[in-house]
Coordinates of C-alpha atoms and ligand atoms in Angstrom, one line a residue:
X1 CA 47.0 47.3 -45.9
X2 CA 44.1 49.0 -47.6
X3 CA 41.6 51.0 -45.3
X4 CA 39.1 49.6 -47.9
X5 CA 39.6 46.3 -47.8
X6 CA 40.4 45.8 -44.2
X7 CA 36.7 47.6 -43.8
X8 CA 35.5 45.1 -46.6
X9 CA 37.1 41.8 -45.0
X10 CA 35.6 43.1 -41.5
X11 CA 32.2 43.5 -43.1
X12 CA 32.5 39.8 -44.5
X13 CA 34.4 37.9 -41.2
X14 CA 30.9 39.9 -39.6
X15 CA 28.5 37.9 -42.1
X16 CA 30.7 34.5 -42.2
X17 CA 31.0 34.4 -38.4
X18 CA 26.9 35.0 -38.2
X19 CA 26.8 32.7 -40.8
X20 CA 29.6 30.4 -38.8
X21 CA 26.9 31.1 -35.8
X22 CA 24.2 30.0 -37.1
X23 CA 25.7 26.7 -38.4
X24 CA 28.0 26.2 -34.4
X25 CA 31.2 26.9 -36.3
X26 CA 33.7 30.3 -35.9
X27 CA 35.5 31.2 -38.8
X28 CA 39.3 32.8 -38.1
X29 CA 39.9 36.3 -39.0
X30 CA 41.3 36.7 -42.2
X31 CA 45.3 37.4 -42.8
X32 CA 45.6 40.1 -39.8
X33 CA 46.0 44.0 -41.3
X34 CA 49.6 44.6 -41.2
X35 CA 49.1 48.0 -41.1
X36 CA 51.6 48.5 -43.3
X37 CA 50.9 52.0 -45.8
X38 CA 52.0 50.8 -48.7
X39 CA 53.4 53.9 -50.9
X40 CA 54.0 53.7 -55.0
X41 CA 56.7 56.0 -56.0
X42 CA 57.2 56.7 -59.6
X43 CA 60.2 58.7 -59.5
X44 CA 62.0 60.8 -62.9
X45 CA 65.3 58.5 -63.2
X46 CA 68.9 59.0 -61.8
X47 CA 70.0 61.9 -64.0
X48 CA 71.8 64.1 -61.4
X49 CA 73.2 64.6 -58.4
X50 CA 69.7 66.2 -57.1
X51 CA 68.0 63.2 -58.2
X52 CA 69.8 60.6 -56.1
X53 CA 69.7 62.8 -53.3
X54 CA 65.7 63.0 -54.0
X55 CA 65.8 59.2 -54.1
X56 CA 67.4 58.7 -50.9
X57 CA 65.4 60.6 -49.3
X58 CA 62.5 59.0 -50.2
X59 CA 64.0 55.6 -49.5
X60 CA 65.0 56.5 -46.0
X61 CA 61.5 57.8 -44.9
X62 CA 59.4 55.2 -46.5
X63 CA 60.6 52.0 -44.1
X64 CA 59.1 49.3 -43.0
X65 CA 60.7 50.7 -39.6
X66 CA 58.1 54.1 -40.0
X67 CA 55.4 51.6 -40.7
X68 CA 55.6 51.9 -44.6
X69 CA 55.6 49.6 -48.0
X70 CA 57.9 51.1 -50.7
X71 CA 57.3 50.0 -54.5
X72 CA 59.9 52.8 -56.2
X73 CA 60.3 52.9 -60.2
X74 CA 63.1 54.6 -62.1
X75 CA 61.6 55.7 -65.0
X76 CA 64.8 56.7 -67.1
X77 CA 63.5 59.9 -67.4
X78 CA 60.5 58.6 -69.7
X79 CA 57.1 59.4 -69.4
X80 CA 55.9 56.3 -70.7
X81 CA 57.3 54.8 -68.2
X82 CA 56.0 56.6 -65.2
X83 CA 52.7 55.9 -66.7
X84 CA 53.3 52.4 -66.8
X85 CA 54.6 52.4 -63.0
X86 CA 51.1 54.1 -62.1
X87 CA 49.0 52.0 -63.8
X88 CA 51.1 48.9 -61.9
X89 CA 50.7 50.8 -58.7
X90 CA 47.2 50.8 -59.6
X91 CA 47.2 47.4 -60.1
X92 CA 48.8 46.6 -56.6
X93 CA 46.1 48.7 -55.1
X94 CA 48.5 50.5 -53.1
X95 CA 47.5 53.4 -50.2
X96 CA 48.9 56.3 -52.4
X97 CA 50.6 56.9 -55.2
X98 CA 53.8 59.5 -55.4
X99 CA 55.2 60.9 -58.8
X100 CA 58.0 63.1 -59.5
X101 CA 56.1 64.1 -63.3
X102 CA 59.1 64.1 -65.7
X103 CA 57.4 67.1 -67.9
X104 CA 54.3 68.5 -67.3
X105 CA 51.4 67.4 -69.6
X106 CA 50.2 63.6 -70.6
X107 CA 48.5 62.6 -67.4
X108 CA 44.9 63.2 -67.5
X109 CA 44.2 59.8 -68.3
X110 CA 46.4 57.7 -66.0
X111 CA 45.8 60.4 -63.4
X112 CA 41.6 59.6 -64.1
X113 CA 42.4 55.8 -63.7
X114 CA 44.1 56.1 -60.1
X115 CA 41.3 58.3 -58.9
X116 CA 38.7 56.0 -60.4
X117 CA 40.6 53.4 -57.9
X118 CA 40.2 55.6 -55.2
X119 CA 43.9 56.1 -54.8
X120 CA 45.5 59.7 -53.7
X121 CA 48.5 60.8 -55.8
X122 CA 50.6 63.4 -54.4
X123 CA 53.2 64.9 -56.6
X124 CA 56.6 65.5 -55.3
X125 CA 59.2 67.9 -57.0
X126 CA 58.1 68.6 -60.5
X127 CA 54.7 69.5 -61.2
X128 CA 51.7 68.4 -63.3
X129 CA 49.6 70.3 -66.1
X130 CA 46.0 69.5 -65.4
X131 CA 42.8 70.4 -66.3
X132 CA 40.8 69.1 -63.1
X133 CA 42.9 69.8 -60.0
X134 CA 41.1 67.4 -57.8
X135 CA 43.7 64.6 -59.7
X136 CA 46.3 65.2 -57.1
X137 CA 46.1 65.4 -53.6
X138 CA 49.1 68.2 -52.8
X139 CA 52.3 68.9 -53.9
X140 CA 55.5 69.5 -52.9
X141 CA 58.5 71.5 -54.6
X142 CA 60.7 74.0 -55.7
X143 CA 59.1 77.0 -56.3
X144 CA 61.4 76.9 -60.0
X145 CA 60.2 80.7 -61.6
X146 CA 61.4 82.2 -58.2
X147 CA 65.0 80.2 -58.1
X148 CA 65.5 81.6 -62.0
X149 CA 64.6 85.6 -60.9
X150 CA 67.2 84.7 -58.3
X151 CA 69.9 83.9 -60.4
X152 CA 69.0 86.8 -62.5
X153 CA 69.2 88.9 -59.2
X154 CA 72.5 87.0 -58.0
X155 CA 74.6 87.7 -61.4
X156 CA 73.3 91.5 -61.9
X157 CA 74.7 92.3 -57.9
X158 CA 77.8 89.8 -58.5
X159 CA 78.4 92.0 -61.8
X160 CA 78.0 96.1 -60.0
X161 CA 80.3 94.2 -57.2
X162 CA 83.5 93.2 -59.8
X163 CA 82.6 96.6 -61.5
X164 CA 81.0 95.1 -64.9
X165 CA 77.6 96.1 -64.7
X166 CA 77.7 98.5 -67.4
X167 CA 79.4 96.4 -69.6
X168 CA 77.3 94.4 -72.2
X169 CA 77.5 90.9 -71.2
X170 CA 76.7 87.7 -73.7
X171 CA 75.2 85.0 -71.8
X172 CA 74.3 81.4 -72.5
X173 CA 71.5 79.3 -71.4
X174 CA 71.9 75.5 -70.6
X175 CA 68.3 74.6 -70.0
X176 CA 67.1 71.0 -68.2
X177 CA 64.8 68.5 -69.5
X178 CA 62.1 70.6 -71.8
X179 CA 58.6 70.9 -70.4
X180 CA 60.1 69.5 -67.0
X181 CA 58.3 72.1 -64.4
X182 CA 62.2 73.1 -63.6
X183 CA 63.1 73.9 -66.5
X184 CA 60.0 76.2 -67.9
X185 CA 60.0 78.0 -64.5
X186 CA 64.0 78.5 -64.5
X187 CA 64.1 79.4 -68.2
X188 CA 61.1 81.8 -67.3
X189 CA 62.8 83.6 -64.7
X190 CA 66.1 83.8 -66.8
X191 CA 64.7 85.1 -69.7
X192 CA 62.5 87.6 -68.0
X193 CA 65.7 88.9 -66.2
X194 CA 67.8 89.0 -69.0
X195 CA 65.4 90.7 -71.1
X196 CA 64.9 93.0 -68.6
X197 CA 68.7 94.6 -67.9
X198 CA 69.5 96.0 -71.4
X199 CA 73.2 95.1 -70.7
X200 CA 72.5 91.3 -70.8
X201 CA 72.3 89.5 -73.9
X202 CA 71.2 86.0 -74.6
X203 CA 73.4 84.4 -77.7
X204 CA 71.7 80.9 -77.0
X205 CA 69.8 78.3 -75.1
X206 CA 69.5 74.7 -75.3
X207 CA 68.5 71.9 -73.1
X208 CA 71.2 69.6 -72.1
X209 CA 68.5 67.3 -70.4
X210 CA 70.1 68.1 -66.6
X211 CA 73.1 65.7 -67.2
X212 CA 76.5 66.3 -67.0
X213 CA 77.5 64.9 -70.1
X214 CA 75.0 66.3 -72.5
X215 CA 75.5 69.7 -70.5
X216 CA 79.2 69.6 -71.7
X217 CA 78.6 68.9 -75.3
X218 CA 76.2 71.4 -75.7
X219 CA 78.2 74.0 -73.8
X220 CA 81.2 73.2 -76.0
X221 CA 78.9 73.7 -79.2
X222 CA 78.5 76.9 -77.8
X223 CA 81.9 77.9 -77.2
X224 CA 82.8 77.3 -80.6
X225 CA 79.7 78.9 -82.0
X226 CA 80.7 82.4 -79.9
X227 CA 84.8 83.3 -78.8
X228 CA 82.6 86.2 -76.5
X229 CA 80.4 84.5 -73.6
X230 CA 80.8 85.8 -70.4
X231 CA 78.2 84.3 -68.7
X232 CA 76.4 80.7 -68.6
X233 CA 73.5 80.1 -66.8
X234 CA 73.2 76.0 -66.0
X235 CA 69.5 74.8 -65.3
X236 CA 71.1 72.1 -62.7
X237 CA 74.7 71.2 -61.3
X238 CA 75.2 68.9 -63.2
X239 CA 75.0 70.5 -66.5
X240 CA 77.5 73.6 -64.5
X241 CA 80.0 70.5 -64.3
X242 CA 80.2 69.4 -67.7
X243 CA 80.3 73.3 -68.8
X244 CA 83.3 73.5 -66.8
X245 CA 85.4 70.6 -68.0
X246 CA 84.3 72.4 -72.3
X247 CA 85.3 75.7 -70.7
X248 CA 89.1 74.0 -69.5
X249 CA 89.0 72.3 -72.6
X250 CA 89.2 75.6 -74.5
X251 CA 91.9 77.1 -72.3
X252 CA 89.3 79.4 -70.6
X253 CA 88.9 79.6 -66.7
X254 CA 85.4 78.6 -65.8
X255 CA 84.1 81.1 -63.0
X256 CA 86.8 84.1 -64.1
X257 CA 86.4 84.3 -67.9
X258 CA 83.4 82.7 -67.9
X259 CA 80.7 83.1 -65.0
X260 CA 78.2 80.1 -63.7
X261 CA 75.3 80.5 -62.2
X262 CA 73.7 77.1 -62.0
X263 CA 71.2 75.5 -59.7
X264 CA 70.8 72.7 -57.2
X265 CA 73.1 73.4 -54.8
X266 CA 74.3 69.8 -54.1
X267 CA 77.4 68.8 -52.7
X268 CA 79.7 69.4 -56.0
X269 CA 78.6 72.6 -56.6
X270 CA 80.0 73.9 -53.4
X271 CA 83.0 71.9 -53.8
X272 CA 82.9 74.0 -57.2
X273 CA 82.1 77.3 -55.5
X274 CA 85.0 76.9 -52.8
X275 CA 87.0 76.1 -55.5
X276 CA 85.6 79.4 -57.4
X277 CA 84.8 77.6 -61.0
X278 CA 81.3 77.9 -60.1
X279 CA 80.2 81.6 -59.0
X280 CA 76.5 80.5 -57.7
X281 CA 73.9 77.9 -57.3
X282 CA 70.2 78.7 -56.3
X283 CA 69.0 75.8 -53.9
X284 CA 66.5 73.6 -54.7
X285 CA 65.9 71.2 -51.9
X286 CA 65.4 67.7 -52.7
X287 CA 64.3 66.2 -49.4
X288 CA 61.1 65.7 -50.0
X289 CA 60.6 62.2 -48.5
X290 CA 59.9 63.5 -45.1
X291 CA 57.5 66.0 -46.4
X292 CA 55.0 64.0 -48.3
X293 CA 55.4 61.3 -45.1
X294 CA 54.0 64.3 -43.1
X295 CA 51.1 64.8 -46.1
X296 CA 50.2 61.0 -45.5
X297 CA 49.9 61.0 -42.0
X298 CA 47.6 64.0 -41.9
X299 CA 45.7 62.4 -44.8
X300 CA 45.8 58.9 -42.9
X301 CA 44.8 60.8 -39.7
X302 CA 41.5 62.0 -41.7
X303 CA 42.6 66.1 -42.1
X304 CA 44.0 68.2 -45.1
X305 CA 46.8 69.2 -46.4
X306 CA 47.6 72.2 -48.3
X307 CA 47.8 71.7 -52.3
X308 CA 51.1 73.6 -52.9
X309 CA 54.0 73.3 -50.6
X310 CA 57.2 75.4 -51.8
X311 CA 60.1 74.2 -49.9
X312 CA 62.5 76.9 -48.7
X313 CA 65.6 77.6 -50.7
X314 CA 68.5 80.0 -50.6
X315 CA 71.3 81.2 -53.2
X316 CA 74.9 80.5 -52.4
X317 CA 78.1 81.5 -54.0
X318 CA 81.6 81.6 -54.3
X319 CA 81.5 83.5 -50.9
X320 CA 79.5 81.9 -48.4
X321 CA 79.4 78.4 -50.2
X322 CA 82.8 77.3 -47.3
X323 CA 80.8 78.6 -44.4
X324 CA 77.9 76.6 -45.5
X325 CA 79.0 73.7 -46.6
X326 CA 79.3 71.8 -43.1
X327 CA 75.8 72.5 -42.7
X328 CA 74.8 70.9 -45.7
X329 CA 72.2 67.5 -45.7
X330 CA 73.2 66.7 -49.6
Ligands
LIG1 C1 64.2 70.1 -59.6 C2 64.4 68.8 -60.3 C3 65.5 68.9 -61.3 C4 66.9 69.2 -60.8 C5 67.8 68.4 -61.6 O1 63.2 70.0 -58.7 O2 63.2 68.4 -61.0 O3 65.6 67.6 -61.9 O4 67.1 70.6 -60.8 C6 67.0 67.1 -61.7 O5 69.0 68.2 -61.1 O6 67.5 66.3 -62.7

């Protein structure tokens, strides 16, 4: 129920009932505030692993149970799409609006027209490129330039522990959905590190739009572009797994002749680690339902909330992934 027009009806049941006085009648209350929050979430698609788990999470926090309205969109990973969903949330006049931003630009205008309506948006996992912060509320993610210096970090102490770290070593770069805040801040930290360690060398990058299936067909133009890649760095899980099934497929062994360092961390990929065809995965937490619940209620309660809220994130690997995976929420 909107605080704005439960204030608005009050203010009119005030004037009908003095009306109602004046003429001996009383005029019922208007349909009673069901003080439900109603939430419009505009989320990126079903792509991966990460993303169902992202979904789920949201759908399992936003009950009618916790005193919340749901409207979810899957926009198929297209912008236009989310726009479209905002502009219907608009429409429905919800409480808030949430959006997982499938890239980063394009949103000044439909961003203008929900704060024109006097709705909050939050942004939850990926981030937005705006020129007037004051568009969003908060937001809460991955912090994704930090995850790709890790991988960097993981693979150069993997490589002086196996003995290889003054060897030149030809890697390949399976990047996510371009201008997706994961993938610019992964690729960032990636690149940075590899140009940093003159032993590492990149042959070639190329988005494989964080699905399995486009991850493999990319990763097997690669392998028959170069016979010498040692490494491949995968910008999500799910791309790691279709790398490995091109790797097989060439009569390579995907975590011995060829390393992966991927990121997620979702179920699979330690599945994958314990099974050694994937050497790491830097977290990235998708349970963000419960956070941006706690944003609301602060907001609802009248305080404020902090604008960027990393959510914490470790690196497993090959060696820890066993011991960690019964502690694992996705
Ligand atoms: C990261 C998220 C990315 C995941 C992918 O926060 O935006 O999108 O890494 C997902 O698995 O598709």
């Amino acid at each position: 129920m909107k605080k704005r027009i439960f204030a608005a009806s009050l203010a009119l049941m005030t004037l009908i009932g003095s009306m109602a006085f004046a003429s001996g009648q009383s005029e019922a209350s208007s349909a009673a505030d069901d003080g439900m929050i109603t939430v419009g979430y505009a989320q990126v698609g079903a792509e991966s692993d990460w993303r169902t788990a992202n979904t789920e999470s949201f759908k399992s926090t936003f009950v009618e149970a916790n005193g919340y309205k749901l409207i979810f969109d899957d926009a198929q990973q297209k912008q236009e799409n989310q726009i479209k969903a905002i502009r219907n949330f608009i429409q429905q006049d919800v409480d808030y609006i949430v959006v997982a931003p499938v890239v980063e630009t394009g949103w000044e205008t439909v961003l203008g027209e929900a704060k024109a309506a006097g709705i909050p948006v939050i942004l939850s996992d990926r981030m937005m490129d705006v020129s007037d912060p004051s568009l969003y509320t908060a937001w809460v993610g991955g912090n994704f330039y930090q995850e790709g210096v890790d991988g960097i970090l993981w693979l150069n102490n993997y490589l002086k522990k196996i003995g290889r770290d003054s060897e030149n070593i030809n890697c390949v770069l399976l990047q996510g959905t371009i201008g997706s805040s994961a993938q610019v801040g992964r690729t960032q930290g990636i690149t940075e590190g590899i140009d940093a360690n003159p032993n590492l060398t990149l042959l070639a990058k190329q988005t494989g739009e964080f699905t399995q299936a486009k991850g493999q067909e990319v990763m097997e133009s690669f392998l028959k572009a170069y016979s010498d890649i040692d490494v491949v760095f995968a910008e999500n899980d799910n791309m790691a797994f279709g790398a490995i099934d091109a790797i097989k497929a060439v009569g390579k062994v995907p975590g011995q002749d060829i390393i992966i360092v991927s990121f997620d961390a979702v179920h699979e990929a330690f599945v994958k680690m314990i099974a050694g065809e994937i050497n790491a995965s830097v977290e990235c937490n998708p349970l963000h339902g419960p956070r941006v619940a706690e944003i609301i209620q602060i907001l609802e309660a009248g305080g404020s909330v902090d604008k960027i809220m990393y959510v914490v994130e470790e690196v497993f690997d090959m060696f820890n992934a066993e011991e960690k995976l019964p502690t694992r929420q996705y």
